[in-house]
Short mmCIF file of C-alpha atoms in Angstrom, two decimals:
data_model
loop_
_atom_site.label_atom_id
_atom_site.label_comp_id
_atom_site.label_asym_id
_atom_site.label_seq_id
_atom_site.Cartn_x
_atom_site.Cartn_y
_atom_site.Cartn_z
CA MET A 1235 3.77 20.70 13.33
CA TYR A 1236 4.71 19.87 16.91
CA PRO A 1237 7.69 20.88 19.06
CA ILE A 1238 10.94 18.99 19.40
CA ASP A 1239 11.51 17.13 22.66
CA SER A 1240 14.20 19.40 24.06
CA THR A 1241 15.36 16.78 26.56
CA ILE A 1242 16.83 14.63 23.77
CA THR A 1243 20.34 15.34 22.52
CA GLU A 1244 21.04 15.67 18.80
CA THR A 1245 24.52 15.38 17.31
CA ALA A 1246 25.49 15.79 13.66
CA THR A 1247 27.78 13.02 12.46
CA GLU A 1248 29.22 11.34 9.40
CA THR A 1249 29.34 7.59 8.97
CA ALA A 1250 31.15 6.01 6.02
CA GLY A 1251 31.09 9.40 4.35
CA VAL A 1252 27.31 9.77 4.72
CA LYS A 1253 25.81 12.60 6.74
CA GLY A 1254 23.57 11.70 9.65
CA TYR A 1255 22.34 12.69 13.09
CA TRP A 1256 22.41 10.89 16.40
CA PHE A 1257 19.46 11.29 18.73
CA HIS A 1258 19.80 10.23 22.38
CA GLN A 1259 23.35 9.03 21.67
CA GLU A 1260 24.13 8.57 25.35
CA GLN A 1261 21.77 5.58 25.29
CA LEU A 1262 24.39 3.59 23.35
CA ILE A 1263 25.00 1.98 26.73
CA GLN A 1264 21.80 0.01 26.07
CA LYS A 1265 23.73 -2.06 23.49
CA THR A 1266 21.02 -1.44 20.89
CA ILE A 1267 21.10 0.98 17.97
CA VAL A 1268 18.21 2.08 15.81
CA ILE A 1269 19.05 3.22 12.28
CA TYR A 1270 16.26 5.39 10.88
CA LEU A 1271 15.57 5.53 7.13
CA HIS A 1272 13.23 8.37 6.22
CA GLY A 1273 10.48 8.55 3.64
CA GLY A 1274 9.84 11.11 0.93
CA GLY A 1275 9.49 9.00 -2.21
CA TYR A 1276 13.28 8.75 -2.62
CA THR A 1277 13.23 12.38 -3.83
CA SER A 1278 12.68 14.39 -0.64
CA GLY A 1279 12.91 14.29 3.15
CA ASN A 1280 15.58 15.73 5.42
CA ILE A 1281 16.49 16.28 9.04
CA ASN A 1282 14.58 19.56 9.22
CA VAL A 1283 11.23 17.82 8.73
CA TYR A 1284 12.10 14.67 10.72
CA ARG A 1285 13.84 16.22 13.73
CA ALA A 1286 10.75 16.61 15.91
CA MET A 1287 9.43 13.11 15.29
CA LEU A 1288 12.82 11.51 15.87
CA SER A 1289 13.33 13.34 19.16
CA HIS A 1290 10.02 11.99 20.47
CA LEU A 1291 10.66 8.51 19.07
CA ALA A 1292 14.09 8.33 20.73
CA LYS A 1293 12.55 9.46 24.01
CA SER A 1294 9.74 6.89 23.85
CA LEU A 1295 12.01 4.01 22.87
CA SER A 1296 14.81 5.03 25.28
CA LEU A 1297 17.25 4.08 22.54
CA PRO A 1298 19.83 5.90 20.41
CA ILE A 1299 18.67 6.62 16.86
CA LEU A 1300 20.98 7.25 13.94
CA TYR A 1301 19.10 9.15 11.24
CA VAL A 1302 20.71 8.67 7.80
CA GLU A 1303 20.63 11.61 5.36
CA TYR A 1304 21.00 9.47 2.24
CA SER A 1305 21.30 11.03 -1.23
CA LEU A 1306 18.07 11.76 -3.09
CA SER A 1307 16.94 11.20 -6.65
CA PRO A 1308 16.61 12.25 -9.41
CA GLU A 1309 20.08 13.82 -8.99
CA ASN A 1310 21.28 10.62 -7.29
CA PRO A 1311 19.21 7.72 -8.68
CA TYR A 1312 19.27 4.05 -7.73
CA PRO A 1313 21.46 2.51 -6.38
CA THR A 1314 23.09 5.55 -4.72
CA ALA A 1315 20.90 5.64 -1.62
CA ASN A 1316 20.98 1.85 -1.26
CA ASN A 1317 24.78 1.81 -1.44
CA GLU A 1318 25.13 4.62 1.09
CA ILE A 1319 22.79 2.91 3.54
CA LEU A 1320 24.69 -0.36 3.23
CA LYS A 1321 27.98 1.47 3.89
CA VAL A 1322 26.51 3.15 6.97
CA TYR A 1323 25.17 -0.17 8.23
CA GLN A 1324 28.52 -1.91 7.69
CA GLU A 1325 30.38 0.88 9.49
CA ILE A 1326 28.00 0.80 12.46
CA LYS A 1327 28.34 -2.99 12.65
CA LYS A 1328 32.11 -2.61 12.65
CA LYS A 1329 32.19 0.20 15.21
CA TYR A 1330 29.66 -1.39 17.58
CA PRO A 1331 30.15 -5.16 17.13
CA SER A 1332 28.39 -6.10 20.36
CA HIS A 1333 25.28 -3.99 19.71
CA LYS A 1334 21.97 -5.19 18.33
CA ILE A 1335 20.86 -3.15 15.33
CA ALA A 1336 17.27 -2.43 14.39
CA ILE A 1337 16.10 -0.56 11.32
CA ILE A 1338 13.04 1.69 11.40
CA GLY A 1339 11.82 3.08 8.10
CA ASP A 1340 8.76 4.91 6.92
CA SER A 1341 7.35 4.98 3.37
CA ALA A 1342 10.30 4.84 0.93
CA GLY A 1343 12.53 4.27 3.94
CA GLY A 1344 10.61 1.07 4.56
CA GLY A 1345 11.46 -0.14 1.08
CA LEU A 1346 15.08 0.83 1.61
CA ALA A 1347 15.12 -1.17 4.85
CA ILE A 1348 13.93 -4.27 3.00
CA SER A 1349 16.53 -3.69 0.29
CA LEU A 1350 19.22 -3.32 2.98
CA VAL A 1351 18.51 -6.84 4.21
CA ASN A 1352 19.13 -8.14 0.68
CA ASP A 1353 22.19 -5.94 0.16
CA ALA A 1354 23.70 -7.07 3.46
CA GLN A 1355 23.23 -10.71 2.52
CA LYS A 1356 24.89 -10.16 -0.86
CA ALA A 1357 27.78 -8.39 0.90
CA LYS A 1358 28.01 -11.32 3.33
CA VAL A 1359 27.27 -9.05 6.30
CA GLN A 1360 25.06 -10.14 9.19
CA ILE A 1361 21.53 -8.87 8.57
CA PRO A 1362 19.81 -6.43 10.97
CA ASP A 1363 18.32 -7.93 14.11
CA ALA A 1364 14.84 -6.47 13.53
CA LEU A 1365 12.88 -4.14 11.26
CA ALA A 1366 9.93 -1.89 12.11
CA LEU A 1367 8.26 -0.37 9.05
CA ILE A 1368 5.66 2.40 9.10
CA SER A 1369 3.50 2.69 5.96
CA PRO A 1370 6.29 1.12 3.88
CA TRP A 1371 6.38 1.69 0.13
CA ILE A 1372 7.41 -1.71 -1.21
CA ASP A 1373 5.82 -2.03 -4.66
CA LEU A 1374 7.59 0.44 -6.96
CA LYS A 1375 5.46 -0.75 -9.90
CA CYS A 1376 2.38 0.52 -8.04
CA VAL A 1377 0.21 -2.39 -9.21
CA ASN A 1378 -1.29 -3.49 -5.88
CA ASN A 1379 -5.09 -3.17 -5.68
CA SER A 1380 -5.02 -0.57 -2.91
CA TYR A 1381 -3.46 1.98 -5.28
CA THR A 1382 -6.94 2.10 -6.79
CA THR A 1383 -9.33 0.92 -4.08
CA LYS A 1384 -7.96 3.25 -1.37
CA GLN A 1385 -7.51 6.35 -3.51
CA ALA A 1386 -10.74 7.98 -2.36
CA VAL A 1387 -9.67 7.90 1.31
CA ASP A 1388 -5.98 8.80 0.86
CA PRO A 1389 -5.45 12.59 0.79
CA ILE A 1390 -1.65 12.31 0.66
CA LEU A 1391 -0.63 9.88 -2.09
CA ASN A 1392 -1.99 8.76 -5.43
CA LYS A 1393 -0.83 6.17 -7.94
CA GLY A 1394 0.33 8.67 -10.58
CA PHE A 1395 2.45 10.67 -8.16
CA VAL A 1396 3.99 7.62 -6.50
CA TYR A 1397 4.85 5.97 -9.81
CA CYS A 1398 6.49 9.20 -11.00
CA GLN A 1399 8.68 9.11 -7.88
CA ALA A 1400 9.61 5.51 -8.65
CA GLN A 1401 10.62 6.48 -12.18
CA MET A 1402 12.86 9.27 -10.91
CA TYR A 1403 14.49 6.88 -8.45
CA ALA A 1404 14.84 3.71 -10.51
CA GLY A 1405 14.34 4.59 -14.19
CA SER A 1406 15.22 1.63 -16.40
CA LYS A 1407 16.38 -0.35 -13.34
CA MET A 1408 12.87 -0.62 -11.89
CA LYS A 1409 12.83 -4.40 -11.48
CA GLU A 1410 16.27 -4.41 -9.85
CA ALA A 1411 15.37 -1.56 -7.50
CA ASP A 1412 11.89 -2.79 -6.54
CA PRO A 1413 11.85 -4.26 -2.99
CA SER A 1414 8.76 -6.31 -3.87
CA GLU A 1415 10.81 -8.20 -6.47
CA ILE A 1416 13.43 -9.44 -3.99
CA LYS A 1417 13.31 -13.12 -3.09
CA PHE A 1418 14.42 -13.98 0.42
CA LYS A 1419 15.46 -17.21 2.07
CA LYS A 1420 16.21 -15.47 5.35
CA PHE A 1421 14.73 -12.32 6.87
CA PRO A 1422 14.83 -10.69 10.33
CA PRO A 1423 11.77 -10.27 12.56
CA VAL A 1424 9.71 -7.48 11.02
CA LEU A 1425 6.81 -5.35 12.23
CA LEU A 1426 4.62 -3.74 9.57
CA LEU A 1427 2.37 -0.87 10.66
CA VAL A 1428 -0.06 0.59 8.12
CA GLY A 1429 -3.19 2.75 8.05
CA THR A 1430 -6.40 1.51 6.50
CA ASP A 1431 -6.79 4.78 4.58
CA GLU A 1432 -3.70 4.75 2.38
CA VAL A 1433 -2.96 3.59 -1.12
CA LEU A 1434 0.08 1.69 0.17
CA SER A 1435 -1.94 -0.60 2.44
CA ASP A 1436 -1.59 -3.64 0.17
CA ASP A 1437 2.19 -3.16 0.05
CA SER A 1438 2.30 -4.17 3.72
CA LYS A 1439 -0.36 -6.88 3.42
CA ASN A 1440 1.26 -8.56 0.44
CA PHE A 1441 4.75 -8.40 1.90
CA TYR A 1442 3.51 -9.81 5.20
CA THR A 1443 1.84 -12.72 3.38
CA TYR A 1444 5.10 -13.37 1.54
CA ILE A 1445 7.52 -13.03 4.45
CA LYS A 1446 5.56 -14.73 7.27
CA PRO A 1447 6.44 -18.29 6.15
CA ILE A 1448 10.09 -17.22 5.94
CA GLN A 1449 10.13 -15.32 9.25
CA PRO A 1450 7.51 -16.63 11.73
CA LYS A 1451 8.11 -13.61 14.01
CA ALA A 1452 6.80 -11.23 11.34
CA LYS A 1453 3.84 -9.14 12.52
CA MET A 1454 1.48 -6.71 10.86
CA LYS A 1455 -1.04 -4.30 12.34
CA GLU A 1456 -3.58 -2.08 10.59
CA PHE A 1457 -4.65 1.23 12.14
CA GLU A 1458 -8.25 2.05 11.40
CA GLY A 1459 -8.82 5.40 9.69
CA GLN A 1460 -5.13 6.36 9.68
CA LYS A 1461 -3.42 8.04 6.76
CA HIS A 1462 0.09 7.66 5.39
CA VAL A 1463 2.78 7.75 8.12
CA TRP A 1464 0.34 9.13 10.69
CA VAL A 1465 3.05 9.03 13.38
CA PHE A 1466 4.99 11.69 11.47
CA SER A 1467 1.95 13.96 11.16
CA GLN A 1468 0.73 13.86 14.77
CA ILE A 1469 3.06 12.31 17.29
CA ASP A 1470 0.69 12.40 20.28
CA SER A 1471 -2.52 11.06 18.70
CA PRO A 1472 -3.87 7.83 20.21
CA ALA A 1473 -2.98 5.94 17.02
CA SER A 1474 0.58 7.32 17.05
CA VAL A 1475 1.06 6.51 20.73
CA ASP A 1476 -0.19 2.98 20.09
CA ALA A 1477 2.14 2.56 17.09
CA ILE A 1478 5.18 3.67 19.07
CA ILE A 1479 4.26 1.31 21.91
CA ASP A 1480 3.93 -1.49 19.36
CA ILE A 1481 7.41 -0.71 18.03
CA LYS A 1482 8.88 -0.56 21.53
CA VAL A 1483 7.36 -3.90 22.55
CA PHE A 1484 8.37 -5.54 19.27
CA LEU A 1485 11.97 -4.38 19.50
CA ALA A 1486 12.23 -5.36 23.14
CA SER A 1487 11.04 -8.88 22.39
CA ASN A 1488 13.31 -9.37 19.37
CA LEU A 1489 16.53 -7.67 20.49
CA LYS A 1490 17.21 -9.73 23.59
#
């Protein structure tokens, strides 16, 4: 819906056997890498729809972004995507041992980012240095109050549709796959950005309440009147510009 930033380089790549794309790769000299996990309810989303947003995000952050084209359900259900993302993360850690690594995820990608922290700990790998989550989908059971109370103002998602996506992704392994069911003793600094007009708003609020005592650097910000992943829809709106600035400031302060 908006043009790609043509000043940003894009390079197809493969990491640990998983397809991906580097944006602004020459900025690897900054010693920071952003791994981007896209949304789409675990069943959709690809580089063709994310390319424009990622080019602008890489430009604004002045950082290299590795977009991961993880496998989608229902053809590739849980834990396929989770395993691929962990492999990519491990390979990037191995290849760039002196770099800080941040994870940015939107919607389902936000849930996958949270799961990655848990998967890394189980694999005895150092966890990411910071997470920035935009409208993260964390509660696969879809039982938070906002799935009902925010339905009238959310033109994009509804409880029935979202729960159907969760079933296609997790099936009988719902509890195991659900990021909201994970118990953490350690968690990286995390920034949660969410619109007031989305059924997923309580996913961020509830996770923030849970994780703040564990990670004092956790932050959450609500954007009045914004819909699901508003940054994706309109990159240059005041709310999108503010969100990207928030991410840039957060990463800068936590990736020193």
